Coordinates of C-alpha atoms and ligand atoms in Angstrom, one line a residue:
X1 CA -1.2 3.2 58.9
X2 CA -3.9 0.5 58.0
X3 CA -5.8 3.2 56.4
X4 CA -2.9 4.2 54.2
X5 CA -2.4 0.2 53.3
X6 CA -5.8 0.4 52.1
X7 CA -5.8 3.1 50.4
X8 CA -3.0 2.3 48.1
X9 CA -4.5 -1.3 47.8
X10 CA -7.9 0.2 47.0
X11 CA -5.5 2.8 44.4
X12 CA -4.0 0.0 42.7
X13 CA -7.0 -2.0 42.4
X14 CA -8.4 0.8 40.1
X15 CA -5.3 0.8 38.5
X16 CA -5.9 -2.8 37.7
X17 CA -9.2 -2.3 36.9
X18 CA -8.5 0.5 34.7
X19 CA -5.8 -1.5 32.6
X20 CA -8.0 -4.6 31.9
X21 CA -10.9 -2.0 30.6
X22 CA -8.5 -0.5 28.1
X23 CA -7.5 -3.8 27.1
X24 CA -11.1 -5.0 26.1
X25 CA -12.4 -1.7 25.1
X26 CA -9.7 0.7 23.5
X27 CA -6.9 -1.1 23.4
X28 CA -5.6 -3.6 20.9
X29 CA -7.5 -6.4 21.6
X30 CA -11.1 -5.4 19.5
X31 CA -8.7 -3.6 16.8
X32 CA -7.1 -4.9 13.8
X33 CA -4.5 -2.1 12.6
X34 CA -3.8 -2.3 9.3
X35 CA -0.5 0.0 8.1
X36 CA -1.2 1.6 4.6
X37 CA 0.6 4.7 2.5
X38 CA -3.0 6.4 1.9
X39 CA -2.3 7.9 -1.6
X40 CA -2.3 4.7 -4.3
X41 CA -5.5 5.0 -5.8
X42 CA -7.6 2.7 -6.2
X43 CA -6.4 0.7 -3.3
X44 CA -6.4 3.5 -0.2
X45 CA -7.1 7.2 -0.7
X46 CA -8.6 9.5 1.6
X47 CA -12.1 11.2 0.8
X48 CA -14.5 12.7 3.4
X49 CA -17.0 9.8 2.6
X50 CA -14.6 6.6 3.5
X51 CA -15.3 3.5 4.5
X52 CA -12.7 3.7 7.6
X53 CA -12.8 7.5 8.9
X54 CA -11.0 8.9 5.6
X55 CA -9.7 6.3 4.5
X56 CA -11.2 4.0 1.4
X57 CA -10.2 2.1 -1.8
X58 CA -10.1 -2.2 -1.9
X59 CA -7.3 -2.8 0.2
X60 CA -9.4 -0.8 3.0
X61 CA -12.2 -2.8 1.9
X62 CA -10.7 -6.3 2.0
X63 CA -9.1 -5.2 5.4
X64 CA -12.6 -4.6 6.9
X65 CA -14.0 -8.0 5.6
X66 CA -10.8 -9.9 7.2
X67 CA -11.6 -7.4 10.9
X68 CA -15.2 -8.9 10.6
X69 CA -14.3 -11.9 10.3
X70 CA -12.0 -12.0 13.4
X71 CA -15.0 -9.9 15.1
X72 CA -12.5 -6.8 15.3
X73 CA -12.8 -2.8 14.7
X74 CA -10.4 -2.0 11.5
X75 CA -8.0 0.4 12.0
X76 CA -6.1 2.4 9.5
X77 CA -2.7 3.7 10.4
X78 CA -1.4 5.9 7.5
X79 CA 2.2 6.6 7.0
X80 CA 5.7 6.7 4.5
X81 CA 5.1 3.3 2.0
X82 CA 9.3 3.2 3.0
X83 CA 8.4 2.5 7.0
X84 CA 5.5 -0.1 6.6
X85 CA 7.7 -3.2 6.5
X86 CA 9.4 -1.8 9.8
X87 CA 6.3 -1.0 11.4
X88 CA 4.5 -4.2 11.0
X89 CA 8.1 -6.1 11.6
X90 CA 7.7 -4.3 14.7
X91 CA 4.3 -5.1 15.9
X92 CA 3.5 -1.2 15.3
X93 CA 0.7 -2.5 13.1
X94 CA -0.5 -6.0 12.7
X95 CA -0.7 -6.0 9.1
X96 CA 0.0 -4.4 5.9
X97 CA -2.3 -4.0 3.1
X98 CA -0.9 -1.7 0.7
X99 CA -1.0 -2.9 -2.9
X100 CA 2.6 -4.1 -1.6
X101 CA 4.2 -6.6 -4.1
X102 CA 5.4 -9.5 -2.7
X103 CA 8.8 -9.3 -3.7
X104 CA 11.9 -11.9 -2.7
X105 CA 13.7 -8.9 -0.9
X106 CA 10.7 -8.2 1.2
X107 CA 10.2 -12.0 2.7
X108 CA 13.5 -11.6 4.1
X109 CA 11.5 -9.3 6.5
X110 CA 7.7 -10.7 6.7
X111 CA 5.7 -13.1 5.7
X112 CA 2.8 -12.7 2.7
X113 CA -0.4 -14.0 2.3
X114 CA -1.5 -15.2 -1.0
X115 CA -2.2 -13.1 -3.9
X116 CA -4.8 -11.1 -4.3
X117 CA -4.2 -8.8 -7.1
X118 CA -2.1 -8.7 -10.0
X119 CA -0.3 -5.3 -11.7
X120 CA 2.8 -4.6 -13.4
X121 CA 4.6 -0.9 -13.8
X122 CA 3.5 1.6 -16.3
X123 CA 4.8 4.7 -17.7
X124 CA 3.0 8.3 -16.7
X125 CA 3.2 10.7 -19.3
X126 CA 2.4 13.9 -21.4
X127 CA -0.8 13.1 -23.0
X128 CA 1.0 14.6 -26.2
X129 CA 4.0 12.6 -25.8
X130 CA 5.3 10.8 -28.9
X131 CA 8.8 10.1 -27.9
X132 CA 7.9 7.4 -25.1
X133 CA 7.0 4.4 -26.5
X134 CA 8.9 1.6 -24.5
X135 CA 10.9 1.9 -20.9
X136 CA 14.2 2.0 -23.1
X137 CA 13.3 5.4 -24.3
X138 CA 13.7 6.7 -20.4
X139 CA 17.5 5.8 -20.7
X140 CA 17.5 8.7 -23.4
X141 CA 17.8 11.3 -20.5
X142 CA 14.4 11.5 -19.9
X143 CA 13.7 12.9 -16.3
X144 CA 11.8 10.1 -14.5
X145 CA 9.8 10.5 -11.5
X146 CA 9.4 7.4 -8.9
X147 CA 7.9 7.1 -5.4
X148 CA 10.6 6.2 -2.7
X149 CA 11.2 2.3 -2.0
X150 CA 8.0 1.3 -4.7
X151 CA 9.1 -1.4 -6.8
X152 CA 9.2 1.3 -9.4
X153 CA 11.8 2.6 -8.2
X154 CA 13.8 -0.3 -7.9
X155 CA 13.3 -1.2 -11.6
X156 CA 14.2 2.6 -12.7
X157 CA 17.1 2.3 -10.6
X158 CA 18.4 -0.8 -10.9
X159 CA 16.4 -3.1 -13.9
X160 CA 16.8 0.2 -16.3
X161 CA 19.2 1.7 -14.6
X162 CA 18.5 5.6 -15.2
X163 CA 21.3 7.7 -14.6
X164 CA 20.9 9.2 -10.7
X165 CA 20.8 12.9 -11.7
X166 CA 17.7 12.0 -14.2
X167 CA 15.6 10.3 -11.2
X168 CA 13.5 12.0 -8.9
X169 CA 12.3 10.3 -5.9
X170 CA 9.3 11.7 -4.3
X171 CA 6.9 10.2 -1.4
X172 CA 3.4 10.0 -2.8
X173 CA 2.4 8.6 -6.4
X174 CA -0.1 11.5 -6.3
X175 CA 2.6 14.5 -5.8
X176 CA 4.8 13.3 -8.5
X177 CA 2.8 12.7 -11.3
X178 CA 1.8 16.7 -11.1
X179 CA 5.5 17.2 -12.0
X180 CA 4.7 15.2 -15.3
X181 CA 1.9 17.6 -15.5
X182 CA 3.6 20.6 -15.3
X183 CA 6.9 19.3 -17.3
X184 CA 9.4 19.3 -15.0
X185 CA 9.3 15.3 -15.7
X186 CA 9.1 12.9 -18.7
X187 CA 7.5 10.1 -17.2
X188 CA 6.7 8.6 -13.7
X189 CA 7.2 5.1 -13.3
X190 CA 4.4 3.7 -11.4
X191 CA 2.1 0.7 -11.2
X192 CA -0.3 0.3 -13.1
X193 CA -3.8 0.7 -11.7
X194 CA -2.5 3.5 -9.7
X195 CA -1.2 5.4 -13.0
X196 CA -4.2 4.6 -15.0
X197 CA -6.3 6.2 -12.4
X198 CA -3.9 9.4 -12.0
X199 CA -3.3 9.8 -15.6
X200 CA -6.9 9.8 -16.2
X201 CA -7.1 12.7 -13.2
X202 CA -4.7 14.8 -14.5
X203 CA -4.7 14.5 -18.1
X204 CA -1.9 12.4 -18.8
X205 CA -1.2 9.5 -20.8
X206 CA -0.2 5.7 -19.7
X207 CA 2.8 3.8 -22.0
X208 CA 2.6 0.4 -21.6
X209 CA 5.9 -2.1 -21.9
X210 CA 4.8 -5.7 -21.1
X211 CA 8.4 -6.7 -21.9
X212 CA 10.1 -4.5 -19.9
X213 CA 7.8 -4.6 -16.8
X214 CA 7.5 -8.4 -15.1
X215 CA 4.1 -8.9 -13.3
X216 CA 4.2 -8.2 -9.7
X217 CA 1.6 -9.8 -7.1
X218 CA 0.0 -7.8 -4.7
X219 CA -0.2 -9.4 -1.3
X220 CA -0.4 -8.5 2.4
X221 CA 2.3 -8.7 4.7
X222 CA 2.2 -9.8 8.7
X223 CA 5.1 -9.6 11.0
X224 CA 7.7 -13.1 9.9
X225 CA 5.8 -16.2 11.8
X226 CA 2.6 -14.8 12.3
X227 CA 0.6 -17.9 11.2
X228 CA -2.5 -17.1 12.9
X229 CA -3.2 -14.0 11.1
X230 CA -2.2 -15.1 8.2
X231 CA -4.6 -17.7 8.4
X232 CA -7.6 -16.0 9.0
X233 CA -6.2 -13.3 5.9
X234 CA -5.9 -15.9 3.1
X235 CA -9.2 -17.3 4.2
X236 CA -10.9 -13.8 3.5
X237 CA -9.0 -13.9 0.4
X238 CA -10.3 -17.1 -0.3
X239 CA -13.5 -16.5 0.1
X240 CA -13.6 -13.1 -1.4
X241 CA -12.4 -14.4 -4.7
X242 CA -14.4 -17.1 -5.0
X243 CA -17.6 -15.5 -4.5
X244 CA -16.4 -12.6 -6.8
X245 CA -16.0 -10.2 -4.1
X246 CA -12.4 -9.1 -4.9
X247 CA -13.6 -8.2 -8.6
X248 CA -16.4 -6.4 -7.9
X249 CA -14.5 -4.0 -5.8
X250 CA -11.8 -3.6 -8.6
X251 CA -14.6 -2.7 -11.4
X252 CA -16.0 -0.4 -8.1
X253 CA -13.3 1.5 -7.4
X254 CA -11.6 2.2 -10.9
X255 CA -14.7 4.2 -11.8
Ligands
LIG1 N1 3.4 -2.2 -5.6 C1 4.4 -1.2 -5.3 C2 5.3 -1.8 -4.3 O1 5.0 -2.7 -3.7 C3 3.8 0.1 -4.9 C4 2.9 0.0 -3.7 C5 2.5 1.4 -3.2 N2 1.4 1.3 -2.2 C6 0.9 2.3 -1.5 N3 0.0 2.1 -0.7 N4 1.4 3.5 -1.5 O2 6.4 -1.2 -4.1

């Protein structure tokens, strides 16, 4: 009987012992897991040589600087753009860097840190395309191409207001401008850093419409009330901007 007492004490103690070291080792503690959709070029793509496992661009690379900073391990958690505002609402991830545009409807659900980049939406298309000069020409029947739940998608939907049969949602800005490519779309409405770099991949041309598409300000997101992290983000921020940082990795990556 005693021998069994101890032997479930002695159990348990391990078990004790065995939760405390994945806390301070594996576990969350030493990480800082930042939620991304992995294919928005140049701020996260995967390549064999990245600067977290596969992953890379200069929302990885700001990430990193604010995980040094708190003395923590970056971690890159790569998933549907549509699910990152759940997952970091959710504690899933403790941040979201994803060339995310602070937008009004969006604060409803997390808070933002301050602005670190600023883009607007362009249009993708044939690099012989003459009949595309402005986002009014889309309304012509054009078939436009969008990724699901960007802010590009909003604005074809509901700024221009593209008749539903014409609009084809798809999941990654990097599969749908191949449909441009191959001509089963007009144009793909995306922002514009991102379609410069994947026109430039594939051949295409960028239309620019600086009337029709407001700026939008890229910012990362924490779970609503989080002050601490956000803190210690804008203070990266901070820093990186003023000592140039943030501009050297844009000229860096867009090559
Ligand atoms: N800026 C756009 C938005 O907030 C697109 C962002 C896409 N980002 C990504 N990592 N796939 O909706």
């Amino acid at each position: 009987m005693k021998k069994g007492l101890m032997k479930i004490a002695a159990l348990s103690a391990v078990a004790v012992m065995a939760a405390a070291a994945l806390a301070g080792c594996g576990g969350k503690g030493d990480k800082l897991v930042m939620g991304t959709n992995a294919a928005f070029p140049p701020f996260e793509f995967t390549t064999s040589t990245g600067l977290v496992g596969e992953f890379d661009g200069i929302d990885v690379a700001i990430a990193n600087n604010i995980a040094e900073s708190m003395g923590k391990t970056l971690e890159v958690a790569d998933m549907d753009f549509d699910g990152l505002i759940a997952a970091v609402s959710t504690g899933k991830v403790d941040m979201v860097a994803a060339g995310m545009t602070a937008t009004d409807e969006r604060r409803q659900s997390v808070d933002f840190s301050d602005t670190y980049f600023v883009a607007s939406q362009v249009m993708v298309v044939g690099a012989d395309n003459a009949d595309i000069t402005k986002a009014d020409d889309l309304k012509n029947g054009k078939k436009v191409g969008v990724v699901l739940g960007y802010t590009g998608d909003g604005i074809v939907t509901d700024t221009l207001q593209i008749a539903e049969e014409n609009i084809t949602r798809a999941n990654r800005g990097i599969d749908i401008v191949q449909d441009v490519k191959n001509g089963k779309l007009d144009a793909v409405v995306i922002d514009s850093a991102t379609g410069k770099a994947l026109a430039e991949k594939n051949g295409l041309k960028v239309v620019e419409d600086a009337e029709a598409f407001e700026s939008e300000e890229y910012a990362i997101a924490v779970k609503k009330g989080n002050t601490e992290l956000l803190d210690k983000i804008n203070a990266t921020l901070a820093e990186m901007k003023a000592n140039g940082e943030i501009d050297e990795l844009a000229v860096k990556y867009n090559q």
